[in-house]
Short mmCIF file of C-alpha atoms and ligand atoms in Angstrom, two decimals:
data_model
loop_
_atom_site.label_atom_id
_atom_site.label_comp_id
_atom_site.label_asym_id
_atom_site.label_seq_id
_atom_site.Cartn_x
_atom_site.Cartn_y
_atom_site.Cartn_z
CA MET A 861 -32.84 13.96 -7.89
CA LEU A 862 -29.68 14.26 -9.96
CA PHE A 863 -28.73 17.60 -11.13
CA ARG A 864 -26.35 17.38 -13.88
CA LYS A 865 -24.30 20.74 -13.84
CA LYS A 866 -25.13 22.34 -17.22
CA LYS A 867 -21.88 23.18 -19.16
CA THR A 868 -21.98 26.97 -20.11
CA ALA A 869 -19.05 28.31 -22.12
CA ALA A 870 -17.50 31.33 -20.67
CA PRO A 871 -18.84 34.37 -22.05
CA ARG A 872 -16.45 35.47 -24.79
CA VAL A 873 -14.80 38.76 -24.19
CA ILE A 874 -15.00 41.60 -26.68
CA PRO A 875 -11.76 43.64 -26.56
CA THR A 876 -12.27 47.47 -26.02
CA HIS A 877 -10.09 48.51 -29.00
CA ILE A 878 -9.29 46.34 -32.15
CA ALA A 879 -6.70 47.84 -34.50
CA ILE A 880 -6.60 46.34 -37.96
CA VAL A 881 -3.92 46.70 -40.87
CA MET A 882 -6.17 46.53 -43.90
CA ASP A 883 -3.65 44.54 -46.26
CA GLY A 884 -3.94 42.38 -49.33
CA ASN A 885 -6.25 44.64 -51.49
CA GLY A 886 -3.77 44.25 -54.50
CA ARG A 887 -3.49 40.66 -54.53
CA TRP A 888 -6.98 40.18 -54.11
CA ALA A 889 -7.23 42.20 -57.34
CA LYS A 890 -4.29 40.65 -58.97
CA ARG A 891 -5.85 37.09 -58.67
CA ARG A 892 -8.95 38.40 -60.29
CA GLY A 893 -6.83 40.02 -63.21
CA LEU A 894 -8.13 43.34 -62.33
CA PRO A 895 -6.30 46.56 -61.51
CA ARG A 896 -5.04 46.98 -57.94
CA GLN A 897 -7.82 49.80 -57.40
CA ALA A 898 -10.38 47.33 -57.82
CA GLY A 899 -9.09 45.80 -54.78
CA HIS A 900 -9.27 48.66 -52.68
CA LYS A 901 -12.77 49.40 -53.67
CA VAL A 902 -14.06 46.18 -52.47
CA GLY A 903 -11.59 46.52 -49.23
CA ALA A 904 -13.44 49.85 -48.71
CA GLU A 905 -16.88 47.84 -48.64
CA ALA A 906 -14.99 45.22 -46.48
CA PHE A 907 -14.30 47.95 -43.90
CA ARG A 908 -17.76 49.22 -44.04
CA THR A 909 -19.14 45.77 -43.17
CA ILE A 910 -16.64 45.32 -40.49
CA ALA A 911 -17.25 48.90 -38.88
CA ASN A 912 -21.20 47.97 -38.73
CA TYR A 913 -20.40 44.68 -37.13
CA ALA A 914 -17.96 45.95 -34.73
CA LYS A 915 -20.88 48.37 -33.58
CA SER A 916 -23.07 45.48 -33.19
CA ILE A 917 -20.75 43.43 -31.05
CA GLY A 918 -20.21 46.36 -28.67
CA LEU A 919 -16.76 47.17 -29.65
CA SER A 920 -15.88 50.77 -28.40
CA TYR A 921 -12.70 51.39 -30.65
CA LEU A 922 -12.04 50.35 -34.18
CA THR A 923 -8.50 51.89 -35.51
CA VAL A 924 -7.61 50.88 -39.21
CA TYR A 925 -4.60 51.52 -41.08
CA ALA A 926 -6.17 53.12 -44.41
CA PHE A 927 -2.93 54.94 -45.94
CA SER A 928 0.60 55.04 -44.38
CA THR A 929 3.32 57.45 -44.67
CA GLU A 930 4.97 55.08 -46.78
CA ASN A 931 1.96 54.45 -49.14
CA TRP A 932 2.93 57.76 -51.26
CA LYS A 933 5.56 55.48 -52.92
CA ARG A 934 2.79 53.83 -55.00
CA SER A 935 1.70 55.04 -58.50
CA ASP A 936 -0.08 58.44 -58.93
CA GLU A 937 -2.91 56.32 -60.12
CA GLU A 938 -3.16 54.04 -57.14
CA VAL A 939 -2.63 56.74 -54.53
CA GLY A 940 -5.33 58.81 -56.27
CA ALA A 941 -7.84 55.90 -56.39
CA ILE A 942 -7.33 55.37 -52.52
CA MET A 943 -7.82 58.86 -51.88
CA GLU A 944 -11.11 59.32 -54.28
CA LEU A 945 -12.37 56.10 -52.23
CA LEU A 946 -11.69 57.63 -48.76
CA GLU A 947 -13.36 61.13 -49.99
CA ARG A 948 -16.57 59.03 -51.09
CA TYR A 949 -16.49 57.03 -48.24
CA LEU A 950 -16.48 60.04 -45.95
CA ARG A 951 -19.09 62.00 -47.90
CA GLU A 952 -21.36 59.11 -47.55
CA ALA A 953 -20.79 58.59 -43.90
CA ILE A 954 -21.45 62.38 -43.31
CA ALA A 955 -24.77 61.96 -45.21
CA ASP A 956 -25.66 58.89 -43.18
CA MET A 957 -24.43 59.99 -39.90
CA ASP A 958 -27.52 60.05 -38.19
CA LYS A 959 -28.50 56.60 -39.32
CA ASN A 960 -25.06 54.89 -38.32
CA ARG A 961 -24.16 56.86 -35.36
CA VAL A 962 -20.37 56.14 -35.64
CA ARG A 963 -17.73 58.43 -34.10
CA PHE A 964 -14.96 59.40 -36.42
CA CYS A 965 -11.26 60.36 -35.53
CA PHE A 966 -8.30 60.51 -37.75
CA PHE A 967 -4.77 59.86 -36.91
CA GLY A 968 -2.05 61.10 -38.99
CA ASP A 969 -0.55 64.14 -40.73
CA LEU A 970 -3.52 65.26 -42.62
CA SER A 971 -1.71 68.29 -44.07
CA ARG A 972 -0.52 66.36 -47.13
CA LEU A 973 -3.95 65.23 -48.00
CA SER A 974 -6.03 67.25 -50.43
CA PRO A 975 -8.13 70.20 -48.85
CA GLU A 976 -11.33 68.29 -49.94
CA LEU A 977 -10.43 65.30 -48.03
CA ARG A 978 -9.15 67.36 -45.05
CA GLU A 979 -12.39 69.26 -44.97
CA GLU A 980 -14.48 66.11 -44.92
CA ALA A 981 -12.27 64.41 -42.16
CA ARG A 982 -12.99 67.55 -40.15
CA ILE A 983 -16.61 67.47 -40.62
CA ALA A 984 -16.99 63.94 -40.02
CA ALA A 985 -15.16 64.40 -36.65
CA GLU A 986 -16.77 67.42 -35.65
CA ARG A 987 -20.39 66.26 -36.24
CA SER A 988 -19.98 62.59 -35.02
CA SER A 989 -18.39 63.56 -31.73
CA LYS A 990 -21.87 63.53 -30.12
CA TYR A 991 -22.53 59.79 -30.85
CA GLU A 992 -21.85 57.28 -28.37
CA GLY A 993 -20.90 53.65 -29.27
CA VAL A 994 -18.10 52.73 -31.53
CA GLN A 995 -15.58 54.99 -32.38
CA VAL A 996 -13.54 54.37 -35.81
CA ASN A 997 -9.95 55.86 -35.83
CA PHE A 998 -8.94 56.16 -39.40
CA CYS A 999 -4.99 56.34 -39.71
CA LEU A 1000 -4.35 58.55 -42.85
CA ASN A 1001 -0.66 59.47 -43.77
CA TYR A 1002 0.13 57.59 -40.60
CA GLY A 1003 3.44 56.30 -39.42
CA GLY A 1004 4.07 54.91 -35.95
CA ARG A 1005 7.46 56.42 -35.64
CA ALA A 1006 6.38 59.69 -37.01
CA GLU A 1007 3.78 59.70 -34.40
CA ILE A 1008 6.43 59.09 -31.47
CA LEU A 1009 8.59 61.86 -33.03
CA ARG A 1010 5.57 64.11 -33.17
CA ALA A 1011 4.75 63.54 -29.43
CA ALA A 1012 8.69 63.92 -28.57
CA GLN A 1013 8.59 67.35 -30.38
CA ARG A 1014 5.47 68.48 -28.64
CA PHE A 1015 6.83 67.75 -25.28
CA ALA A 1016 10.30 69.35 -26.15
CA ALA A 1017 8.20 72.40 -27.05
CA GLN A 1018 6.42 72.43 -23.54
CA CYS A 1019 9.86 72.15 -22.05
CA ALA A 1020 11.29 74.96 -24.20
CA ALA A 1021 8.16 77.13 -23.38
CA GLY A 1022 8.61 76.22 -19.35
CA GLU A 1023 5.46 74.38 -19.32
CA ALA A 1024 7.26 71.13 -18.34
CA LYS A 1025 10.43 69.65 -17.11
CA PRO A 1026 11.99 66.64 -18.85
CA GLU A 1027 11.92 64.67 -15.55
CA GLU A 1028 8.20 64.92 -15.39
CA LEU A 1029 7.74 62.78 -18.48
CA THR A 1030 5.87 59.42 -17.78
CA GLU A 1031 4.30 56.95 -20.17
CA GLN A 1032 1.01 58.22 -19.27
CA ARG A 1033 1.84 62.00 -20.14
CA PHE A 1034 3.78 60.69 -23.30
CA SER A 1035 0.59 59.06 -24.27
CA GLU A 1036 -1.49 62.05 -24.17
CA LEU A 1037 0.58 63.49 -26.81
CA MET A 1038 -0.01 60.70 -29.19
CA TYR A 1039 -2.96 60.96 -31.91
CA SER A 1040 -4.71 58.33 -29.54
CA ALA A 1041 -4.76 60.67 -26.43
CA GLY A 1042 -7.46 59.50 -24.04
CA ILE A 1043 -8.21 56.30 -25.99
CA PRO A 1044 -7.35 53.01 -24.57
CA ASP A 1045 -4.58 51.11 -26.12
CA PRO A 1046 -5.68 48.43 -28.56
CA GLU A 1047 -5.82 44.80 -26.95
CA LEU A 1048 -5.93 43.13 -30.27
CA VAL A 1049 -4.08 44.02 -33.45
CA ILE A 1050 -5.29 42.07 -36.64
CA ARG A 1051 -3.14 41.60 -39.84
CA PRO A 1052 -4.89 39.78 -42.74
CA GLY A 1053 -3.08 39.49 -46.02
CA GLY A 1054 -0.41 36.79 -44.86
CA GLU A 1055 2.44 39.05 -44.14
CA LEU A 1056 3.82 38.69 -40.60
CA ARG A 1057 5.02 42.20 -39.64
CA ILE A 1058 3.44 45.43 -38.32
CA SER A 1059 4.72 48.05 -40.78
CA ASN A 1060 4.90 51.03 -38.57
CA PHE A 1061 1.52 50.80 -37.32
CA LEU A 1062 0.52 51.90 -33.75
CA LEU A 1063 4.14 51.20 -32.27
CA TRP A 1064 3.65 53.07 -29.00
CA GLN A 1065 0.01 51.84 -28.58
CA SER A 1066 0.65 48.28 -29.17
CA ALA A 1067 3.23 47.52 -26.60
CA TYR A 1068 0.97 44.80 -24.79
CA ALA A 1069 -1.30 43.98 -27.75
CA GLU A 1070 -2.18 40.47 -28.85
CA TYR A 1071 -1.38 39.85 -32.65
CA TYR A 1072 -3.45 38.00 -34.92
CA PHE A 1073 -2.43 37.19 -38.36
CA THR A 1074 -4.39 35.60 -41.01
CA ASP A 1075 -3.84 34.66 -44.92
CA VAL A 1076 -7.30 35.95 -45.58
CA LEU A 1077 -6.82 39.10 -47.85
CA TRP A 1078 -8.66 42.22 -46.47
CA PRO A 1079 -11.29 42.20 -49.19
CA ASP A 1080 -12.19 38.64 -47.98
CA PHE A 1081 -12.14 39.71 -44.34
CA GLY A 1082 -15.70 39.75 -42.80
CA PRO A 1083 -17.55 39.28 -39.74
CA LYS A 1084 -16.55 35.61 -39.57
CA GLU A 1085 -12.97 36.45 -39.72
CA LEU A 1086 -13.47 39.14 -36.93
CA ASP A 1087 -14.91 36.59 -34.89
CA LEU A 1088 -12.09 33.94 -35.24
CA ALA A 1089 -9.74 36.56 -34.14
CA ILE A 1090 -11.65 37.64 -31.10
CA ASP A 1091 -12.03 34.12 -30.31
CA ALA A 1092 -8.40 33.60 -30.56
CA PHE A 1093 -7.85 36.59 -28.44
CA ASN A 1094 -10.06 35.11 -25.74
CA HIS A 1095 -7.54 32.01 -25.61
CA ARG A 1096 -4.62 34.06 -25.21
CA ASN A 1097 -3.10 34.29 -21.73
CA ARG A 1098 -2.47 37.99 -21.17
CA ARG A 1099 0.44 38.21 -18.52
CA PHE A 1100 1.83 41.76 -19.05
CA GLY A 1101 5.26 40.62 -18.25
CA GLY A 1102 4.12 38.81 -14.98
CA ALA A 1103 4.31 35.40 -14.01
CA LYS A 1104 2.38 32.38 -15.53
C1 FPP B 1316 -3.22 47.42 -48.35
O1 FPP B 1316 -3.18 46.55 -49.33
C2 FPP B 1316 -4.19 48.57 -48.36
C3 FPP B 1316 -3.83 49.93 -48.46
C4 FPP B 1316 -2.67 50.59 -48.51
C5 FPP B 1316 -5.15 50.86 -48.56
C6 FPP B 1316 -6.23 50.58 -47.69
C7 FPP B 1316 -7.18 51.24 -48.20
C8 FPP B 1316 -8.58 50.86 -48.55
C9 FPP B 1316 -8.96 49.62 -47.81
C10 FPP B 1316 -9.65 51.40 -49.04
C11 FPP B 1316 -10.03 52.87 -48.42
C12 FPP B 1316 -10.41 52.70 -47.26
C13 FPP B 1316 -11.66 53.11 -46.73
C14 FPP B 1316 -12.03 52.63 -45.32
C15 FPP B 1316 -12.84 53.86 -47.48
P1 FPP B 1316 -2.18 46.40 -50.44
O2 FPP B 1316 -2.74 47.14 -51.54
O3 FPP B 1316 -1.05 46.72 -49.84
O4 FPP B 1316 -2.31 44.87 -50.90
P2 FPP B 1316 -1.15 43.88 -51.33
O5 FPP B 1316 -0.11 43.58 -50.36
O6 FPP B 1316 -1.89 42.71 -51.78
O7 FPP B 1316 -0.54 44.74 -52.51
#
């Protein structure tokens, strides 16, 4: 009897950690003749959908750039609208926590945020720490360079206090001084919105990440686009500096 070997596609690998620059909200709104805030509102919904999808496909960590250290340069109206959206999102996330069971973590200097938003971030992180499954890291008032400087200052303070010596510093130890301490580096960094730059996002952690850029604007970025990014990741030949 002739057996034809059944062709089975290799199972696709889901990265452990995906990071996303949620870009293109403003243009999405402009194309529709709407204020930029309207784009952020739909962008927040896009995030909700992606977070749920990430959980359903077994992703462990999803890190999103929600507000950068540079975003304060925008109009008060726009900054206020983004902050309001974040507050509302966190309030709802806290209320629905037992249903969604997503762990929340925050990267960035939260001291410049409103006391209300800070308190919601604190509650969300504290109450969700018990859940297993996907962890969402919100980058708020976050900048990659600022994060590296903060880690350097923390290490310098340890040295000054006699708790460490400069020659003891290793990449591993430095990583533990980042906001992302204990979290594996992202294997895949996605930037929708058509710009081919990384804009101060996870500079230390993405040393060996695969980048995926798409023209799709963030409010239109759904599970299908995340699948395309993961498929592209599956076709990359990751060598980490080794030979082909
Ligand atoms: C970049 O698009 C987006 C931001 C600076 C803000 C991201 C915020 C959200 C998605 C809303 C709040 C998030 C959550 C999760 C509740 P852009 O405004 O720079 O777009 P543009 O490049 O088209 O102008």
